[in-house]
């Protein structure tokens, strides 16, 4: 099943980000990943997302600040 919804995964652990990205893509979502809040902001300025999965504990700006 193909889904046109786009999701941004934000996690400072690349392994977790990759796991989430693959799992969501298997279900047909269009997924982008970022490893920092700054990278997530850059991506969200360039692309419109329907949802974001954000790690709450990250170095620098945390997930709560990003949201």
PDB file with SEQRES, HELIX, SHEET and CRYST1 records, atoms N, CA, C and O in Angstrom:
SEQRES   1 A   67  UNK UNK UNK UNK UNK UNK UNK UNK UNK UNK UNK UNK UNK          
SEQRES   2 A   67  UNK UNK UNK UNK UNK UNK UNK UNK UNK UNK UNK UNK UNK          
SEQRES   3 A   67  UNK UNK UNK UNK UNK UNK UNK UNK UNK UNK UNK UNK UNK          
SEQRES   4 A   67  UNK UNK UNK UNK UNK UNK UNK UNK UNK UNK UNK UNK UNK          
SEQRES   5 A   67  UNK UNK UNK UNK UNK UNK UNK UNK UNK UNK UNK UNK UNK          
SEQRES   6 A   67  UNK UNK                                                      
HELIX    1 AA1 UNK A   14  UNK A   26  1                                  13    
HELIX    2 AA2 UNK A   37  UNK A   46  1                                  10    
HELIX    3 AA3 UNK A   63  UNK A   66  1                                   4    
SHEET    1 AA1 3 UNK A  30  UNK A  34  0                                        
SHEET    2 AA1 3 UNK A   6  UNK A  10  1                                        
SHEET    3 AA1 3 UNK A  51  UNK A  54  1                                        
CRYST1    1.000    1.000    1.000  90.00  90.00  90.00 P 1           1          
ATOM      1  N   UNK A   1       0.848  -1.177   0.000  1.00  0.00           N  
ATOM      2  CA  UNK A   1       0.000   0.000   0.000  1.00  0.00           C  
ATOM      3  C   UNK A   1       0.892   1.238   0.000  1.00  0.00           C  
ATOM      4  O   UNK A   1       1.767   1.375   0.855  1.00  0.00           O  
ATOM      5  N   UNK A   2       0.675   2.121  -0.938  1.00  0.00           N  
ATOM      6  CA  UNK A   2       1.467   3.351  -1.055  1.00  0.00           C  
ATOM      7  C   UNK A   2       0.733   4.488  -0.366  1.00  0.00           C  
ATOM      8  O   UNK A   2      -0.458   4.699  -0.596  1.00  0.00           O  
ATOM      9  N   UNK A   3       1.432   5.203   0.459  1.00  0.00           N  
ATOM     10  CA  UNK A   3       0.872   6.326   1.194  1.00  0.00           C  
ATOM     11  C   UNK A   3       1.617   7.574   0.760  1.00  0.00           C  
ATOM     12  O   UNK A   3       2.843   7.559   0.647  1.00  0.00           O  
ATOM     13  N   UNK A   4       0.897   8.640   0.519  1.00  0.00           N  
ATOM     14  CA  UNK A   4       1.557   9.860   0.058  1.00  0.00           C  
ATOM     15  C   UNK A   4       1.992  10.755   1.217  1.00  0.00           C  
ATOM     16  O   UNK A   4       2.536  11.837   0.994  1.00  0.00           O  
ATOM     17  N   UNK A   5       1.759  10.314   2.437  1.00  0.00           N  
ATOM     18  CA  UNK A   5       2.146  11.143   3.579  1.00  0.00           C  
ATOM     19  C   UNK A   5       3.657  11.099   3.780  1.00  0.00           C  
ATOM     20  O   UNK A   5       4.297  10.057   3.637  1.00  0.00           O  
ATOM     21  N   UNK A   6       4.204  12.261   4.114  1.00  0.00           N  
ATOM     22  CA  UNK A   6       5.655  12.404   4.299  1.00  0.00           C  
ATOM     23  C   UNK A   6       5.938  12.602   5.786  1.00  0.00           C  
ATOM     24  O   UNK A   6       5.300  13.415   6.455  1.00  0.00           O  
ATOM     25  N   UNK A   7       6.918  11.833   6.287  1.00  0.00           N  
ATOM     26  CA  UNK A   7       7.276  11.868   7.703  1.00  0.00           C  
ATOM     27  C   UNK A   7       8.752  12.217   7.841  1.00  0.00           C  
ATOM     28  O   UNK A   7       9.588  11.757   7.063  1.00  0.00           O  
ATOM     29  N   UNK A   8       9.058  13.033   8.841  1.00  0.00           N  
ATOM     30  CA  UNK A   8      10.440  13.363   9.174  1.00  0.00           C  
ATOM     31  C   UNK A   8      10.801  12.650  10.476  1.00  0.00           C  
ATOM     32  O   UNK A   8      10.144  12.837  11.500  1.00  0.00           O  
ATOM     33  N   UNK A   9      11.850  11.834  10.425  1.00  0.00           N  
ATOM     34  CA  UNK A   9      12.353  11.131  11.603  1.00  0.00           C  
ATOM     35  C   UNK A   9      13.587  11.887  12.086  1.00  0.00           C  
ATOM     36  O   UNK A   9      14.520  12.111  11.315  1.00  0.00           O  
ATOM     37  N   UNK A  10      13.596  12.280  13.364  1.00  0.00           N  
ATOM     38  CA  UNK A  10      14.711  13.034  13.930  1.00  0.00           C  
ATOM     39  C   UNK A  10      15.252  12.284  15.140  1.00  0.00           C  
ATOM     40  O   UNK A  10      14.578  12.171  16.164  1.00  0.00           O  
ATOM     41  N   UNK A  11      16.474  11.773  15.017  1.00  0.00           N  
ATOM     42  CA  UNK A  11      17.114  11.061  16.122  1.00  0.00           C  
ATOM     43  C   UNK A  11      18.616  11.198  15.975  1.00  0.00           C  
ATOM     44  O   UNK A  11      19.152  11.023  14.881  1.00  0.00           O  
ATOM     45  N   UNK A  12      19.307  11.511  17.073  1.00  0.00           N  
ATOM     46  CA  UNK A  12      20.755  11.685  17.004  1.00  0.00           C  
ATOM     47  C   UNK A  12      21.491  10.353  16.883  1.00  0.00           C  
ATOM     48  O   UNK A  12      22.690  10.341  16.605  1.00  0.00           O  
ATOM     49  N   UNK A  13      20.802   9.236  17.086  1.00  0.00           N  
ATOM     50  CA  UNK A  13      21.389   7.908  16.887  1.00  0.00           C  
ATOM     51  C   UNK A  13      21.036   7.445  15.481  1.00  0.00           C  
ATOM     52  O   UNK A  13      19.886   7.091  15.220  1.00  0.00           O  
ATOM     53  N   UNK A  14      22.020   7.441  14.558  1.00  0.00           N  
ATOM     54  CA  UNK A  14      21.726   7.081  13.170  1.00  0.00           C  
ATOM     55  C   UNK A  14      21.104   5.694  13.020  1.00  0.00           C  
ATOM     56  O   UNK A  14      20.308   5.477  12.107  1.00  0.00           O  
ATOM     57  N   UNK A  15      21.451   4.759  13.893  1.00  0.00           N  
ATOM     58  CA  UNK A  15      20.886   3.416  13.823  1.00  0.00           C  
ATOM     59  C   UNK A  15      19.390   3.403  14.086  1.00  0.00           C  
ATOM     60  O   UNK A  15      18.636   2.721  13.392  1.00  0.00           O  
ATOM     61  N   UNK A  16      18.969   4.153  15.080  1.00  0.00           N  
ATOM     62  CA  UNK A  16      17.544   4.242  15.384  1.00  0.00           C  
ATOM     63  C   UNK A  16      16.815   4.958  14.253  1.00  0.00           C  
ATOM     64  O   UNK A  16      15.737   4.535  13.835  1.00  0.00           O  
ATOM     65  N   UNK A  17      17.400   6.033  13.767  1.00  0.00           N  
ATOM     66  CA  UNK A  17      16.792   6.755  12.649  1.00  0.00           C  
ATOM     67  C   UNK A  17      16.618   5.864  11.431  1.00  0.00           C  
ATOM     68  O   UNK A  17      15.576   5.901  10.775  1.00  0.00           O  
ATOM     69  N   UNK A  18      17.633   5.063  11.123  1.00  0.00           N  
ATOM     70  CA  UNK A  18      17.567   4.156   9.980  1.00  0.00           C  
ATOM     71  C   UNK A  18      16.498   3.092  10.185  1.00  0.00           C  
ATOM     72  O   UNK A  18      15.743   2.785   9.262  1.00  0.00           O  
ATOM     73  N   UNK A  19      16.426   2.526  11.390  1.00  0.00           N  
ATOM     74  CA  UNK A  19      15.421   1.511  11.679  1.00  0.00           C  
ATOM     75  C   UNK A  19      14.004   2.072  11.500  1.00  0.00           C  
ATOM     76  O   UNK A  19      13.154   1.432  10.880  1.00  0.00           O  
ATOM     77  N   UNK A  20      13.755   3.261  12.043  1.00  0.00           N  
ATOM     78  CA  UNK A  20      12.442   3.882  11.906  1.00  0.00           C  
ATOM     79  C   UNK A  20      12.134   4.224  10.455  1.00  0.00           C  
ATOM     80  O   UNK A  20      11.015   4.020   9.984  1.00  0.00           O  
ATOM     81  N   UNK A  21      13.133   4.745   9.751  1.00  0.00           N  
ATOM     82  CA  UNK A  21      12.946   5.106   8.346  1.00  0.00           C  
ATOM     83  C   UNK A  21      12.560   3.884   7.527  1.00  0.00           C  
ATOM     84  O   UNK A  21      11.620   3.943   6.735  1.00  0.00           O  
ATOM     85  N   UNK A  22      13.276   2.778   7.708  1.00  0.00           N  
ATOM     86  CA  UNK A  22      12.979   1.553   6.958  1.00  0.00           C  
ATOM     87  C   UNK A  22      11.595   1.009   7.304  1.00  0.00           C  
ATOM     88  O   UNK A  22      10.849   0.597   6.416  1.00  0.00           O  
ATOM     89  N   UNK A  23      11.256   1.007   8.581  1.00  0.00           N  
ATOM     90  CA  UNK A  23       9.955   0.478   8.996  1.00  0.00           C  
ATOM     91  C   UNK A  23       8.811   1.306   8.402  1.00  0.00           C  
ATOM     92  O   UNK A  23       7.835   0.746   7.902  1.00  0.00           O  
ATOM     93  N   UNK A  24       8.925   2.607   8.454  1.00  0.00           N  
ATOM     94  CA  UNK A  24       7.878   3.465   7.896  1.00  0.00           C  
ATOM     95  C   UNK A  24       7.807   3.347   6.375  1.00  0.00           C  
ATOM     96  O   UNK A  24       6.717   3.330   5.804  1.00  0.00           O  
ATOM     97  N   UNK A  25       8.944   3.266   5.729  1.00  0.00           N  
ATOM     98  CA  UNK A  25       8.974   3.131   4.265  1.00  0.00           C  
ATOM     99  C   UNK A  25       8.331   1.819   3.826  1.00  0.00           C  
ATOM    100  O   UNK A  25       7.659   1.773   2.796  1.00  0.00           O  
ATOM    101  N   UNK A  26       8.534   0.749   4.602  1.00  0.00           N  
ATOM    102  CA  UNK A  26       7.907  -0.539   4.279  1.00  0.00           C  
ATOM    103  C   UNK A  26       6.391  -0.433   4.281  1.00  0.00           C  
ATOM    104  O   UNK A  26       5.708  -1.195   3.597  1.00  0.00           O  
ATOM    105  N   UNK A  27       5.867   0.516   5.051  1.00  0.00           N  
ATOM    106  CA  UNK A  27       4.422   0.721   5.106  1.00  0.00           C  
ATOM    107  C   UNK A  27       3.963   1.789   4.110  1.00  0.00           C  
ATOM    108  O   UNK A  27       2.815   2.233   4.151  1.00  0.00           O  
ATOM    109  N   UNK A  28       4.859   2.193   3.227  1.00  0.00           N  
ATOM    110  CA  UNK A  28       4.485   3.081   2.138  1.00  0.00           C  
ATOM    111  C   UNK A  28       4.644   4.560   2.386  1.00  0.00           C  
ATOM    112  O   UNK A  28       4.316   5.365   1.515  1.00  0.00           O  
ATOM    113  N   UNK A  29       5.143   4.948   3.559  1.00  0.00           N  
ATOM    114  CA  UNK A  29       5.332   6.369   3.829  1.00  0.00           C  
ATOM    115  C   UNK A  29       6.572   6.894   3.114  1.00  0.00           C  
ATOM    116  O   UNK A  29       7.524   6.148   2.886  1.00  0.00           O  
ATOM    117  N   UNK A  30       6.559   8.164   2.764  1.00  0.00           N  
ATOM    118  CA  UNK A  30       7.750   8.845   2.258  1.00  0.00           C  
ATOM    119  C   UNK A  30       8.469   9.377   3.496  1.00  0.00           C  
ATOM    120  O   UNK A  30       7.897  10.154   4.261  1.00  0.00           O  
ATOM    121  N   UNK A  31       9.708   8.966   3.693  1.00  0.00           N  
ATOM    122  CA  UNK A  31      10.398   9.271   4.939  1.00  0.00           C  
ATOM    123  C   UNK A  31      11.736   9.957   4.673  1.00  0.00           C  
ATOM    124  O   UNK A  31      12.505   9.538   3.808  1.00  0.00           O  
ATOM    125  N   UNK A  32      11.995  11.015   5.431  1.00  0.00           N  
ATOM    126  CA  UNK A  32      13.297  11.664   5.464  1.00  0.00           C  
ATOM    127  C   UNK A  32      13.798  11.555   6.893  1.00  0.00           C  
ATOM    128  O   UNK A  32      13.005  11.453   7.829  1.00  0.00           O  
ATOM    129  N   UNK A  33      15.120  11.577   7.061  1.00  0.00           N  
ATOM    130  CA  UNK A  33      15.701  11.468   8.393  1.00  0.00           C  
ATOM    131  C   UNK A  33      16.675  12.613   8.635  1.00  0.00           C  
ATOM    132  O   UNK A  33      17.317  13.115   7.713  1.00  0.00           O  
ATOM    133  N   UNK A  34      16.765  13.007   9.891  1.00  0.00           N  
ATOM    134  CA  UNK A  34      17.720  14.028  10.323  1.00  0.00           C  
ATOM    135  C   UNK A  34      18.348  13.545  11.618  1.00  0.00           C  
ATOM    136  O   UNK A  34      17.697  12.873  12.418  1.00  0.00           O  
ATOM    137  N   UNK A  35      19.624  13.889  11.827  1.00  0.00           N  
ATOM    138  CA  UNK A  35      20.318  13.444  13.040  1.00  0.00           C  
ATOM    139  C   UNK A  35      20.502  14.562  14.059  1.00  0.00           C  
ATOM    140  O   UNK A  35      21.166  14.369  15.077  1.00  0.00           O  
ATOM    141  N   UNK A  36      19.923  15.724  13.795  1.00  0.00           N  
ATOM    142  CA  UNK A  36      19.984  16.827  14.756  1.00  0.00           C  
ATOM    143  C   UNK A  36      18.788  17.749  14.544  1.00  0.00           C  
ATOM    144  O   UNK A  36      18.137  17.717  13.500  1.00  0.00           O  
ATOM    145  N   UNK A  37      18.514  18.563  15.549  1.00  0.00           N  
ATOM    146  CA  UNK A  37      17.426  19.531  15.436  1.00  0.00           C  
ATOM    147  C   UNK A  37      17.723  20.533  14.325  1.00  0.00           C  
ATOM    148  O   UNK A  37      16.822  20.915  13.578  1.00  0.00           O  
ATOM    149  N   UNK A  38      18.980  20.959  14.211  1.00  0.00           N  
ATOM    150  CA  UNK A  38      19.329  21.917  13.163  1.00  0.00           C  
ATOM    151  C   UNK A  38      19.083  21.338  11.771  1.00  0.00           C  
ATOM    152  O   UNK A  38      18.553  22.020  10.894  1.00  0.00           O  
ATOM    153  N   UNK A  39      19.469  20.081  11.576  1.00  0.00           N  
ATOM    154  CA  UNK A  39      19.231  19.435  10.284  1.00  0.00           C  
ATOM    155  C   UNK A  39      17.730  19.289  10.029  1.00  0.00           C  
ATOM    156  O   UNK A  39      17.275  19.452   8.897  1.00  0.00           O  
ATOM    157  N   UNK A  40      16.967  18.985  11.070  1.00  0.00           N  
ATOM    158  CA  UNK A  40      15.517  18.855  10.931  1.00  0.00           C  
ATOM    159  C   UNK A  40      14.886  20.180  10.508  1.00  0.00           C  
ATOM    160  O   UNK A  40      13.990  20.202   9.665  1.00  0.00           O  
ATOM    161  N   UNK A  41      15.350  21.280  11.092  1.00  0.00           N  
ATOM    162  CA  UNK A  41      14.827  22.598  10.720  1.00  0.00           C  
ATOM    163  C   UNK A  41      15.130  22.877   9.247  1.00  0.00           C  
ATOM    164  O   UNK A  41      14.258  23.342   8.513  1.00  0.00           O  
ATOM    165  N   UNK A  42      16.355  22.596   8.813  1.00  0.00           N  
ATOM    166  CA  UNK A  42      16.719  22.805   7.402  1.00  0.00           C  
ATOM    167  C   UNK A  42      15.812  21.997   6.479  1.00  0.00           C  
ATOM    168  O   UNK A  42      15.322  22.517   5.476  1.00  0.00           O  
ATOM    169  N   UNK A  43      15.588  20.730   6.815  1.00  0.00           N  
ATOM    170  CA  UNK A  43      14.755  19.878   5.972  1.00  0.00           C  
ATOM    171  C   UNK A  43      13.309  20.359   5.966  1.00  0.00           C  
ATOM    172  O   UNK A  43      12.650  20.337   4.926  1.00  0.00           O  
ATOM    173  N   UNK A  44      12.813  20.793   7.126  1.00  0.00           N  
ATOM    174  CA  UNK A  44      11.421  21.218   7.184  1.00  0.00           C  
ATOM    175  C   UNK A  44      11.195  22.565   6.501  1.00  0.00           C  
ATOM    176  O   UNK A  44      10.069  22.888   6.121  1.00  0.00           O  
ATOM    177  N   UNK A  45      12.249  23.342   6.346  1.00  0.00           N  
ATOM    178  CA  UNK A  45      12.120  24.590   5.584  1.00  0.00           C  
ATOM    179  C   UNK A  45      12.061  24.313   4.090  1.00  0.00           C  
ATOM    180  O   UNK A  45      11.490  25.098   3.333  1.00  0.00           O  
ATOM    181  N   UNK A  46      12.654  23.193   3.658  1.00  0.00           N  
ATOM    182  CA  UNK A  46      12.696  22.850   2.235  1.00  0.00           C  
ATOM    183  C   UNK A  46      11.556  21.928   1.807  1.00  0.00           C  
ATOM    184  O   UNK A  46      11.220  21.866   0.624  1.00  0.00           O  
ATOM    185  N   UNK A  47      10.962  21.215   2.758  1.00  0.00           N  
ATOM    186  CA  UNK A  47       9.949  20.209   2.445  1.00  0.00           C  
ATOM    187  C   UNK A  47       8.820  20.288   3.448  1.00  0.00           C  
ATOM    188  O   UNK A  47       9.045  20.589   4.621  1.00  0.00           O  
ATOM    189  N   UNK A  48       7.614  20.022   2.999  1.00  0.00           N  
ATOM    190  CA  UNK A  48       6.455  19.999   3.887  1.00  0.00           C  
ATOM    191  C   UNK A  48       6.246  18.567   4.399  1.00  0.00           C  
ATOM    192  O   UNK A  48       6.228  17.620   3.613  1.00  0.00           O  
ATOM    193  N   UNK A  49       6.091  18.419   5.702  1.00  0.00           N  
ATOM    194  CA  UNK A  49       5.894  17.107   6.322  1.00  0.00           C  
ATOM    195  C   UNK A  49       4.524  17.029   6.958  1.00  0.00           C  
ATOM    196  O   UNK A  49       4.004  18.017   7.477  1.00  0.00           O  
ATOM    197  N   UNK A  50       3.947  15.839   6.909  1.00  0.00           N  
ATOM    198  CA  UNK A  50       2.653  15.599   7.546  1.00  0.00           C  
ATOM    199  C   UNK A  50       2.816  15.243   9.021  1.00  0.00           C  
ATOM    200  O   UNK A  50       1.908  15.457   9.824  1.00  0.00           O  
ATOM    201  N   UNK A  51       3.977  14.700   9.368  1.00  0.00           N  
ATOM    202  CA  UNK A  51       4.238  14.302  10.746  1.00  0.00           C  
ATOM    203  C   UNK A  51       5.741  14.230  10.978  1.00  0.00           C  
ATOM    204  O   UNK A  51       6.529  14.151  10.036  1.00  0.00           O  
ATOM    205  N   UNK A  52       6.119  14.259  12.250  1.00  0.00           N  
ATOM    206  CA  UNK A  52       7.524  14.096  12.621  1.00  0.00           C  
ATOM    207  C   UNK A  52       7.602  13.194  13.841  1.00  0.00           C  
ATOM    208  O   UNK A  52       6.809  13.316  14.775  1.00  0.00           O  
ATOM    209  N   UNK A  53       8.567  12.290  13.819  1.00  0.00           N  
ATOM    210  CA  UNK A  53       8.901  11.471  14.989  1.00  0.00           C  
ATOM    211  C   UNK A  53      10.210  12.022  15.509  1.00  0.00           C  
ATOM    212  O   UNK A  53      11.232  11.949  14.827  1.00  0.00           O  
ATOM    213  N   UNK A  54      10.190  12.574  16.715  1.00  0.00           N  
ATOM    214  CA  UNK A  54      11.337  13.319  17.214  1.00  0.00           C  
ATOM    215  C   UNK A  54      11.842  12.732  18.533  1.00  0.00           C  
ATOM    216  O   UNK A  54      11.075  12.541  19.476  1.00  0.00           O  
ATOM    217  N   UNK A  55      13.140  12.452  18.581  1.00  0.00           N  
ATOM    218  CA  UNK A  55      13.811  12.032  19.805  1.00  0.00           C  
ATOM    219  C   UNK A  55      13.753  13.199  20.790  1.00  0.00           C  
ATOM    220  O   UNK A  55      14.086  14.326  20.423  1.00  0.00           O  
ATOM    221  N   UNK A  56      13.346  12.953  22.008  1.00  0.00           N  
ATOM    222  CA  UNK A  56      13.255  14.041  22.981  1.00  0.00           C  
ATOM    223  C   UNK A  56      14.589  14.401  23.600  1.00  0.00           C  
ATOM    224  O   UNK A  56      14.782  15.543  24.017  1.00  0.00           O  
ATOM    225  N   UNK A  57      15.529  13.442  23.671  1.00  0.00           N  
ATOM    226  CA  UNK A  57      16.808  13.700  24.311  1.00  0.00           C  
ATOM    227  C   UNK A  57      17.918  13.679  23.249  1.00  0.00           C  
ATOM    228  O   UNK A  57      18.355  12.617  22.805  1.00  0.00           O  
ATOM    229  N   UNK A  58      18.355  14.874  22.858  1.00  0.00           N  
ATOM    230  CA  UNK A  58      19.406  15.029  21.866  1.00  0.00           C  
ATOM    231  C   UNK A  58      20.360  16.115  22.343  1.00  0.00           C  
ATOM    232  O   UNK A  58      19.952  17.008  23.085  1.00  0.00           O  
ATOM    233  N   UNK A  59      21.612  16.054  21.932  1.00  0.00           N  
ATOM    234  CA  UNK A  59      22.542  17.124  22.296  1.00  0.00           C  
ATOM    235  C   UNK A  59      22.145  18.436  21.609  1.00  0.00           C  
ATOM    236  O   UNK A  59      21.542  18.426  20.536  1.00  0.00           O  
ATOM    237  N   UNK A  60      22.482  19.537  22.226  1.00  0.00           N  
ATOM    238  CA  UNK A  60      22.113  20.827  21.654  1.00  0.00           C  
ATOM    239  C   UNK A  60      20.631  21.072  21.892  1.00  0.00           C  
ATOM    240  O   UNK A  60      20.146  20.973  23.020  1.00  0.00           O  
ATOM    241  N   UNK A  61      19.936  21.383  20.845  1.00  0.00           N  
ATOM    242  CA  UNK A  61      18.486  21.618  20.932  1.00  0.00           C  
ATOM    243  C   UNK A  61      17.800  20.255  21.018  1.00  0.00           C  
ATOM    244  O   UNK A  61      18.002  19.403  20.153  1.00  0.00           O  
ATOM    245  N   UNK A  62      16.990  20.045  22.061  1.00  0.00           N  
ATOM    246  CA  UNK A  62      16.341  18.743  22.228  1.00  0.00           C  
ATOM    247  C   UNK A  62      15.017  18.691  21.462  1.00  0.00           C  
ATOM    248  O   UNK A  62      14.593  19.671  20.850  1.00  0.00           O  
ATOM    249  N   UNK A  63      14.388  17.536  21.514  1.00  0.00           N  
ATOM    250  CA  UNK A  63      13.157  17.331  20.767  1.00  0.00           C  
ATOM    251  C   UNK A  63      12.024  18.247  21.178  1.00  0.00           C  
ATOM    252  O   UNK A  63      11.252  18.690  20.328  1.00  0.00           O  
ATOM    253  N   UNK A  64      11.908  18.539  22.461  1.00  0.00           N  
ATOM    254  CA  UNK A  64      10.845  19.447  22.931  1.00  0.00           C  
ATOM    255  C   UNK A  64      11.061  20.849  22.364  1.00  0.00           C  
ATOM    256  O   UNK A  64      10.105  21.505  21.951  1.00  0.00           O  
ATOM    257  N   UNK A  65      12.297  21.306  22.343  1.00  0.00           N  
ATOM    258  CA  UNK A  65      12.587  22.623  21.768  1.00  0.00           C  
ATOM    259  C   UNK A  65      12.296  22.630  20.268  1.00  0.00           C  
ATOM    260  O   UNK A  65      11.755  23.600  19.737  1.00  0.00           O  
ATOM    261  N   UNK A  66      12.657  21.554  19.601  1.00  0.00           N  
ATOM    262  CA  UNK A  66      12.411  21.459  18.167  1.00  0.00           C  
ATOM    263  C   UNK A  66      10.927  21.554  17.867  1.00  0.00           C  
ATOM    264  O   UNK A  66      10.512  22.278  16.963  1.00  0.00           O  
ATOM    265  N   UNK A  67      10.134  20.822  18.626  1.00  0.00           N  
ATOM    266  CA  UNK A  67       8.681  20.824  18.406  1.00  0.00           C  
ATOM    267  C   UNK A  67       8.117  22.214  18.650  1.00  0.00           C  
ATOM    268  O   UNK A  67       6.911  22.423  18.516  1.00  0.00           O  
TER     269      UNK A  67                                                      
END                                                                             
